[in-house]
Short mmCIF file of C-alpha atoms in Angstrom, two decimals:
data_model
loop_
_atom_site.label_atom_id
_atom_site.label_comp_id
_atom_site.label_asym_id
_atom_site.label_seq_id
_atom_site.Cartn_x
_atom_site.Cartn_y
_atom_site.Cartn_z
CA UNK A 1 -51.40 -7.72 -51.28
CA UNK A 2 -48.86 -10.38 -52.00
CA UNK A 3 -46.21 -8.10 -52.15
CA UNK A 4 -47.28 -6.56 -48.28
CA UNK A 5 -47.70 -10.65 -47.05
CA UNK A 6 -44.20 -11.31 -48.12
CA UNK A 7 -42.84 -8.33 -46.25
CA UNK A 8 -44.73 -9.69 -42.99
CA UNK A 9 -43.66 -13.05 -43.84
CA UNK A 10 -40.16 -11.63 -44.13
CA UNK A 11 -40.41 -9.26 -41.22
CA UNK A 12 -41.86 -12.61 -38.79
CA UNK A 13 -38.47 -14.77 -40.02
CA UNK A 14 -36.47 -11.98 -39.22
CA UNK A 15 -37.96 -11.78 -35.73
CA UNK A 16 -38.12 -14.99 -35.01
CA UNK A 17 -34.27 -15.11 -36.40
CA UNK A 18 -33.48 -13.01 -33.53
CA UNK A 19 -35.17 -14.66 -30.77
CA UNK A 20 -33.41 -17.92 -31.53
CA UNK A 21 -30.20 -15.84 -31.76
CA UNK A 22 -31.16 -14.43 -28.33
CA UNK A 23 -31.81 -17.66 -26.64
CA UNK A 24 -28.74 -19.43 -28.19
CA UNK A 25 -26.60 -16.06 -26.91
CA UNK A 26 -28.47 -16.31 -23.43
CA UNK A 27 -27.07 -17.48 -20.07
CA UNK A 28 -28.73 -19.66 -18.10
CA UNK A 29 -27.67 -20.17 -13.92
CA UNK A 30 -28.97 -22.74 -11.63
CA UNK A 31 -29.56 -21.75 -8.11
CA UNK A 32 -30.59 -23.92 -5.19
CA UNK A 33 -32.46 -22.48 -1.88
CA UNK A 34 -33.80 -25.40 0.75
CA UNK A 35 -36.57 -22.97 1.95
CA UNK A 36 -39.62 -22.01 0.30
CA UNK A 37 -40.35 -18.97 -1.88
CA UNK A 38 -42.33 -17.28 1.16
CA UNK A 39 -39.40 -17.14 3.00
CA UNK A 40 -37.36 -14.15 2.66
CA UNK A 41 -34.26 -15.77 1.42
CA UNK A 42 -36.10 -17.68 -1.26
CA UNK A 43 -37.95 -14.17 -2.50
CA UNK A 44 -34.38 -12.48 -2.44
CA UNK A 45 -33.00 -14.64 -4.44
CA UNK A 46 -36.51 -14.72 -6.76
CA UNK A 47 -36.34 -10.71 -6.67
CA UNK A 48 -32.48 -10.46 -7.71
CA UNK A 49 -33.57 -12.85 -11.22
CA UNK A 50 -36.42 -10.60 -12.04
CA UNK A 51 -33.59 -7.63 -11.48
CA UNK A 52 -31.23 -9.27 -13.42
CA UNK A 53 -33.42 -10.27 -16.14
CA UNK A 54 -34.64 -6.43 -16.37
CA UNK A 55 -30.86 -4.87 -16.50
CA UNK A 56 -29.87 -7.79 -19.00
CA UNK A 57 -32.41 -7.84 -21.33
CA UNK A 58 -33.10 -11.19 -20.84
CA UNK A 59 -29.01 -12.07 -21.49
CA UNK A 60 -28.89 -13.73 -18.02
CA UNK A 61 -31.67 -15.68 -16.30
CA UNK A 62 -31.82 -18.57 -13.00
CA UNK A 63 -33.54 -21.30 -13.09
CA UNK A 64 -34.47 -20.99 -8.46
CA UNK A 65 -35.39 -24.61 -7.11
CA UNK A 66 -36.65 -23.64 -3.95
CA UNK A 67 -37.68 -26.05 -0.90
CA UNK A 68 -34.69 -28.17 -1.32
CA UNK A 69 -35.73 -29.62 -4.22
CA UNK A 70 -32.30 -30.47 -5.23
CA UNK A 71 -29.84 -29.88 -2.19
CA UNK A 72 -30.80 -29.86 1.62
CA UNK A 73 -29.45 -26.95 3.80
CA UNK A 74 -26.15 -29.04 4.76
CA UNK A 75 -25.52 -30.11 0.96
CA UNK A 76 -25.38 -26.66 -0.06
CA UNK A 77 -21.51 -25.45 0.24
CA UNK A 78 -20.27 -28.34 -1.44
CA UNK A 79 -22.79 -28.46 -4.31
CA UNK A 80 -21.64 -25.06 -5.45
CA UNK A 81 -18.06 -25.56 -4.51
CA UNK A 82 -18.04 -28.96 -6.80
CA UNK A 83 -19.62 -27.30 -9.89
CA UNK A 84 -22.92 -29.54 -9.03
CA UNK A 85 -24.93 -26.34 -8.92
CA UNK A 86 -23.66 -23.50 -10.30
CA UNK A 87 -25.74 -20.94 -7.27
CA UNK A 88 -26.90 -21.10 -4.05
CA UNK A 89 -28.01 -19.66 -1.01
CA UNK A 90 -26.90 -21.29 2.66
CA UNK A 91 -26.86 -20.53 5.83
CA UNK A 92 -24.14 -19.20 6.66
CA UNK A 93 -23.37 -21.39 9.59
CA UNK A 94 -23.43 -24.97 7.01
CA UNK A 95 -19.85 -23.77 6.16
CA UNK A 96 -18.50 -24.75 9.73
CA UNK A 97 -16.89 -28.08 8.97
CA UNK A 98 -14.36 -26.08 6.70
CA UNK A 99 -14.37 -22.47 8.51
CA UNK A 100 -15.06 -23.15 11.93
CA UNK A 101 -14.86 -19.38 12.62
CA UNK A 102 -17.54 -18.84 10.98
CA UNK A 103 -19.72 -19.36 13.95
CA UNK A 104 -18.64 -16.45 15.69
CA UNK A 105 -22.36 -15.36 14.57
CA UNK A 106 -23.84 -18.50 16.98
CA UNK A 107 -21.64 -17.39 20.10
CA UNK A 108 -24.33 -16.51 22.30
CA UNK A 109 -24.71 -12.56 22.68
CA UNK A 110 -21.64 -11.87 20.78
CA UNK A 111 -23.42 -8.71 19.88
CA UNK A 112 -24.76 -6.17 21.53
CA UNK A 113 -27.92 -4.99 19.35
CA UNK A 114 -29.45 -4.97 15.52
CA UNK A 115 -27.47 -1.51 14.76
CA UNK A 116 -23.82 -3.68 15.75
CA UNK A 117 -24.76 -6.68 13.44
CA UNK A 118 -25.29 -4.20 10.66
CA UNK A 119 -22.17 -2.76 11.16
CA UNK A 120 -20.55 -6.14 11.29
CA UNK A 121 -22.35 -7.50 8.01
CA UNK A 122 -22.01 -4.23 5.73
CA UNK A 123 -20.08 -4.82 2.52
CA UNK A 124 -16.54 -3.97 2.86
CA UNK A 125 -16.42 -4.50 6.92
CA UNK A 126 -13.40 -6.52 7.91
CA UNK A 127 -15.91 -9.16 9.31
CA UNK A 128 -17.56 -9.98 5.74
CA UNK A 129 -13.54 -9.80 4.21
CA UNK A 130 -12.14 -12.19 6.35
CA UNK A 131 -15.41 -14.37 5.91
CA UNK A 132 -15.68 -14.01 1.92
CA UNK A 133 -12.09 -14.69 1.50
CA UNK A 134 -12.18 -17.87 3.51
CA UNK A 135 -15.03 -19.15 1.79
CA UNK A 136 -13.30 -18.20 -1.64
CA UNK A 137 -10.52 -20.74 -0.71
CA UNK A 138 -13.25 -23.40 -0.67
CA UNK A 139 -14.32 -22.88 -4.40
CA UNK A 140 -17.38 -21.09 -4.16
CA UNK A 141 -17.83 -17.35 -4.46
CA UNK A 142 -19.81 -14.59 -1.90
CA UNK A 143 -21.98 -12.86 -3.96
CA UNK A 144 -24.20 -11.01 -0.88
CA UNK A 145 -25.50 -11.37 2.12
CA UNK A 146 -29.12 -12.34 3.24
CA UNK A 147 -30.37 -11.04 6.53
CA UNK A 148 -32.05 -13.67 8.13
CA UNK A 149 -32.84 -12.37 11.85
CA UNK A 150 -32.19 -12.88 15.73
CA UNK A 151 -32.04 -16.33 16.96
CA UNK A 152 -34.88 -17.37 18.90
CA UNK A 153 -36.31 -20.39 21.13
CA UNK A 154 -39.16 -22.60 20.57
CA UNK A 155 -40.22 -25.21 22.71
CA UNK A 156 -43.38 -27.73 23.55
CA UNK A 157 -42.65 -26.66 27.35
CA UNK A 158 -41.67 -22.75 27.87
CA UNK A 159 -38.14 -21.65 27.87
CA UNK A 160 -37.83 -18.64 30.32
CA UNK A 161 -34.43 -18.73 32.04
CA UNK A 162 -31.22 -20.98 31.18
CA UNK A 163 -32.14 -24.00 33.45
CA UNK A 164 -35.08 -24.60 31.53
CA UNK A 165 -32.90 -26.02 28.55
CA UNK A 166 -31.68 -28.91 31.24
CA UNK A 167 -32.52 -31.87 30.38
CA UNK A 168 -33.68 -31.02 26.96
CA UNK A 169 -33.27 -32.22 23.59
CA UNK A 170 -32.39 -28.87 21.33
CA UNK A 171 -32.48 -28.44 17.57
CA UNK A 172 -29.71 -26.39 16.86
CA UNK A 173 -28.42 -25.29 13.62
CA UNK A 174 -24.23 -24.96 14.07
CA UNK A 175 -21.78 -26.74 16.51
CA UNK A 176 -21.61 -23.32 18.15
CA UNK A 177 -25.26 -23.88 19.17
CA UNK A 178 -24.52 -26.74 20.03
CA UNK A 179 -21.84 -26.06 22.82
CA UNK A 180 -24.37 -23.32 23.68
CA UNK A 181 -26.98 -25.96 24.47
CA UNK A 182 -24.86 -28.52 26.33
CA UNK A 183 -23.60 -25.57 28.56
CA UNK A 184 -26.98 -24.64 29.75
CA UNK A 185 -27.54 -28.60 30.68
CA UNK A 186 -29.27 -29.73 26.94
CA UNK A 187 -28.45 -32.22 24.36
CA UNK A 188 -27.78 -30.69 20.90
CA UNK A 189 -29.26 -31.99 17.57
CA UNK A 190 -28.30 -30.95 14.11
CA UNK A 191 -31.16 -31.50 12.04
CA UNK A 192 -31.87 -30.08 8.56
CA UNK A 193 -33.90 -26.94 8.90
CA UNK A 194 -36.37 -28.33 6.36
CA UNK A 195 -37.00 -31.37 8.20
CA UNK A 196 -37.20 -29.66 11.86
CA UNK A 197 -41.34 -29.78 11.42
CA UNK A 198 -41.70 -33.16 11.15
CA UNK A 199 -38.81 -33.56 14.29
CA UNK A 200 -40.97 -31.48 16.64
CA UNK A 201 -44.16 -33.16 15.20
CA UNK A 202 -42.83 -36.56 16.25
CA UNK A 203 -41.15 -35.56 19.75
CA UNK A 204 -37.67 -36.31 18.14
CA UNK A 205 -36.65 -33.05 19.88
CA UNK A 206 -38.07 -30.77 23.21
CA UNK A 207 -37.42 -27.67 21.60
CA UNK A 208 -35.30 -25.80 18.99
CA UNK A 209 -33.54 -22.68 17.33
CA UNK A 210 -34.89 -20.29 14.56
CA UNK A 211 -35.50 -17.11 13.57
CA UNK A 212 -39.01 -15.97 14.24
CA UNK A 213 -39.94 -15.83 10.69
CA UNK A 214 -38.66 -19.03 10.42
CA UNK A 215 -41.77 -20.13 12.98
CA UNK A 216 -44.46 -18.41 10.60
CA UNK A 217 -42.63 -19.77 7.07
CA UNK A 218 -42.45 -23.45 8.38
CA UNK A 219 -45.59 -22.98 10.60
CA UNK A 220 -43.84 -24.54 13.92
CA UNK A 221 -46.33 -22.72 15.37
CA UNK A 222 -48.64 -25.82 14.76
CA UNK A 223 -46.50 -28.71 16.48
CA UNK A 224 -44.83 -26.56 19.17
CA UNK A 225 -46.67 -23.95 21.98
CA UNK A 226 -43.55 -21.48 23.10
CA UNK A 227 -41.63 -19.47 21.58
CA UNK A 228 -38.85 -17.54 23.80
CA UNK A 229 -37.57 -14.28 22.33
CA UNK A 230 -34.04 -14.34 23.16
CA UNK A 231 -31.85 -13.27 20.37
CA UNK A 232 -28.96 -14.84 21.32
CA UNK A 233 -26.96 -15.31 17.74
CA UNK A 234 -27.80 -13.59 14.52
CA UNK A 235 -28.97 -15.96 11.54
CA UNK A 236 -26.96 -14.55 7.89
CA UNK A 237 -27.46 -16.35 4.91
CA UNK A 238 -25.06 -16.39 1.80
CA UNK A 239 -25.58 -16.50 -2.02
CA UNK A 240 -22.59 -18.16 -3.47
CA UNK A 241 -21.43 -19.37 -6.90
CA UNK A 242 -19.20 -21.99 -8.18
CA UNK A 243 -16.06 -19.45 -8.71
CA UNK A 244 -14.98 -21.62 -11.97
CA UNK A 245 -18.94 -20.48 -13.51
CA UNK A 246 -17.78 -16.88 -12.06
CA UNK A 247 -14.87 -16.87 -13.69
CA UNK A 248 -16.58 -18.07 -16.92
CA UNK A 249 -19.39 -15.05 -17.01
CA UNK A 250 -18.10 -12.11 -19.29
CA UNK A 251 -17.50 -8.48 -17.35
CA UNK A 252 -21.13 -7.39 -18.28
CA UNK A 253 -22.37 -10.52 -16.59
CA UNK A 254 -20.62 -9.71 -13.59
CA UNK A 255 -21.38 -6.26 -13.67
CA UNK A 256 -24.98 -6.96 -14.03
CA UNK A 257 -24.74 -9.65 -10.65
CA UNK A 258 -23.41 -7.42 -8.70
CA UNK A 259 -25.64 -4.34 -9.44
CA UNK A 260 -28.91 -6.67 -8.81
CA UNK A 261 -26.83 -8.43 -5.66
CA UNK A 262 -26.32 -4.91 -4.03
CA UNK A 263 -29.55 -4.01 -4.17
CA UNK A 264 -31.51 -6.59 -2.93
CA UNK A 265 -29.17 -6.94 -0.11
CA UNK A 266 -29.42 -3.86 1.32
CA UNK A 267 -33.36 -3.86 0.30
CA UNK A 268 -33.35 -7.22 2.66
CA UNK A 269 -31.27 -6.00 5.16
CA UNK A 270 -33.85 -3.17 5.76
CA UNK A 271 -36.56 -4.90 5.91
CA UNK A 272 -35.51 -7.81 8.42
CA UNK A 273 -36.01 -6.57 11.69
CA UNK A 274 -39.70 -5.22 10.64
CA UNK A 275 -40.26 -8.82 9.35
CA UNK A 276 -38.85 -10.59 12.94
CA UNK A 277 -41.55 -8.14 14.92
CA UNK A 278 -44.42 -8.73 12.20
CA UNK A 279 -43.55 -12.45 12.80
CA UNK A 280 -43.57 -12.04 16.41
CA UNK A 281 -46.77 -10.21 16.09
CA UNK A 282 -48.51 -12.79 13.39
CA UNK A 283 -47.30 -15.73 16.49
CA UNK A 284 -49.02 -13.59 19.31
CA UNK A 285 -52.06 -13.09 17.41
CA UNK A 286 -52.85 -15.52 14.77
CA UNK A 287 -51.85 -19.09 16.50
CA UNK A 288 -51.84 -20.87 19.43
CA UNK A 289 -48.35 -20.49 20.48
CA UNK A 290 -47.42 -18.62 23.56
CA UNK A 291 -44.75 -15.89 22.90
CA UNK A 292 -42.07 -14.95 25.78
CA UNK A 293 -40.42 -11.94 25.66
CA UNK A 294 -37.58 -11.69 28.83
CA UNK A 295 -37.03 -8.86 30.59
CA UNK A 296 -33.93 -7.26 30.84
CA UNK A 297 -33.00 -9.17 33.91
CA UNK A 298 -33.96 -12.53 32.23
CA UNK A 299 -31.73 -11.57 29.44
CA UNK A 300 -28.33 -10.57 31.57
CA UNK A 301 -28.71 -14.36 33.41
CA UNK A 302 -28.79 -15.55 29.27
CA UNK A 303 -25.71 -13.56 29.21
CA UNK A 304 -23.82 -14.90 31.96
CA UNK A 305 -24.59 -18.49 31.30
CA UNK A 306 -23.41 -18.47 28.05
CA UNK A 307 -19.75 -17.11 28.19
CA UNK A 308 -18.06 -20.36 28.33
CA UNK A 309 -19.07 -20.49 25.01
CA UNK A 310 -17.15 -18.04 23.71
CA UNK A 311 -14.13 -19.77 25.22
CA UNK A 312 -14.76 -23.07 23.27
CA UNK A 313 -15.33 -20.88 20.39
CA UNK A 314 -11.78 -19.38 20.21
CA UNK A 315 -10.27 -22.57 21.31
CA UNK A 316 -11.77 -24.42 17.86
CA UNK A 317 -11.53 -21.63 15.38
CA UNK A 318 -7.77 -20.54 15.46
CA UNK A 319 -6.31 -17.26 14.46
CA UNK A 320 -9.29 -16.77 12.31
CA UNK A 321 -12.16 -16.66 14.78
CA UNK A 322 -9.28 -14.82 17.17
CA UNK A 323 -9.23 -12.11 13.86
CA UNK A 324 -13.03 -12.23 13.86
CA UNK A 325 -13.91 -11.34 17.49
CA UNK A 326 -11.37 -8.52 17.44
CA UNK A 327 -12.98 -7.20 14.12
CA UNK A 328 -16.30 -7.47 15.75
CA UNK A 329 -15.38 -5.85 18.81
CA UNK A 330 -13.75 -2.73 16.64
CA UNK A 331 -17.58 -1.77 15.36
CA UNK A 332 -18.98 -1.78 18.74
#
């Protein structure tokens, strides 16, 4: 018996050996997300660390702090560029002050349906290289793409053609939005997108920009009554990391990142546009909040009030946004 306890003994040390050996061996990431784990960007980036954990063995884990715990939306970009945070997922519009092109996704009905922003966004398109390089310059790394969904309106009075932004004060989310606003007769604000409940609860703004399962997530549907389904801009999102803790992975952590970054992409890309209508649907049936859907004519006087946009756009952005609209108008 004491020979068979010894062997366990031995057989426990030996285990337990390993495990330290495993955790001392193990990498560690950090990753930042302002919004909260229900919201698909969050439970992308929760779903690519279980996948990555799986593949690795448990080699590579992150350490998510969701609902800007750490970093709001705006403080993103230059968290991960600095080395603050080694991960993080932003919107892809917070990277404006550097890249102004990058808001060729805000220019008002830039394009033409769902099936042309996929196009546009799928690895390898000359819109997502000219993008990812940019941001490379900047010290921070494009790992993937989130899908967020179409831009929409919401409002304490309703939104139904462009003259009803007059005179309003507009939550916007890029300086592209901006312009947008202040041509149809508004006043832009930039505020933080995890503050915006608290800015409609108070009546610091009339109205605002999201995507509709941005209204369900952040329940705007309790301090606003309208939302307007225009689709006017297409939200993306991007995972980035510091490129000096890029650089520093070995191959088979790489390897491993971009096999679990793939996948969930594409598994979020699918799924978006069934999320915006089942968001549109929970809206219409589960608050208080009216939901206005334009008809086609609505949408084609959206249209024309909104090209001067596009015009301030290509003034601001330089050869860049100039490279950008041509790329996007080659996948139409």
């Amino acid at each position: 018996m004491a020979g068979l306890q010894q062997r366990r003994d031995k057989l426990a040390a030996s285990i337990a050996g390993l495990e330290e050996r495993r955790a001392a061996t193990a990498t560690e990431l950090r990753v930042t997300s302002q919004l909260p784990p229900s919201h698909p960007a969050t439970s992308n980036l929760i779903e690519f660390a279980e996948m990555v954990d799986q593949i690795s063995g448990g080699e590579l884990t992150f350490e998510i702090f969701h609902s800007a715990q750490l970093y709001k939306d705006n403080e993103v970009p230059a968290a991960v560029s600095s080395g603050a945070i080694d991960m993080g997922t932003s919107s892809l519009t917070q990277f404006g002050g550097t890249i102004p092109a990058v808001d060729v996704f805000y220019v008002p009905f830039t394009f033409d349906d769902p099936e042309h922003v996929v196009r546009a966004t799928a690895p390898g398109s000359p819109v997502r290289e000219l993008i990812d390089g940019a941001i490379l310059e900047t010290g921070a790394r494009v790992l993937w793409w989130q899908a967020i969904g179409g831009a929409i309106f919401m409002s304490a009075e309703p939104i139904v053609m462009p003259e009803d932004v007059a005179g309003k004060k507009v939550r916007v989310f890029s300086k592209t939005l901006g312009k947008f606003v202040e041509v149809l007769g508004g006043a832009p604000a930039s505020i933080s997108g995890s503050e915006q409940f608290l800015a409609y609860q108070q009546g610091t703004v009339d109205a605002g920009m999201s995507s509709p399962e941005g209204v369900t997530s952040r329940k705007i549907y309790e301090v606003l009554d309208y939302m307007t389904v225009t689709n006017h801009a297409d939200v993306e999102f991007v995972v980035i990391i510091n490129e000096g803790v890029w650089q520093g992975l070995s191959d088979q952590e790489r390897a491993w990142i971009d096999e679990a970054g793939k996948a969930v992409e594409a598994n979020l890309r699918a799924e978006v546009n069934a999320a915006d209508a089942e968001a549109i649907e929970y809206v219409k049936n589960n608050t208080d909040m009216e939901v206005i859907e334009l008809t086609p004519e609505q949408r084609q006087a959206w249209v024309e009030a909104s090209k001067p946009v596009m015009d301030s756009y290509l003034e601001s952005s330089g050869e860049l946004g100039q490279k950008l609209v041509e790329a996007i108008d080659s996948l139409r």
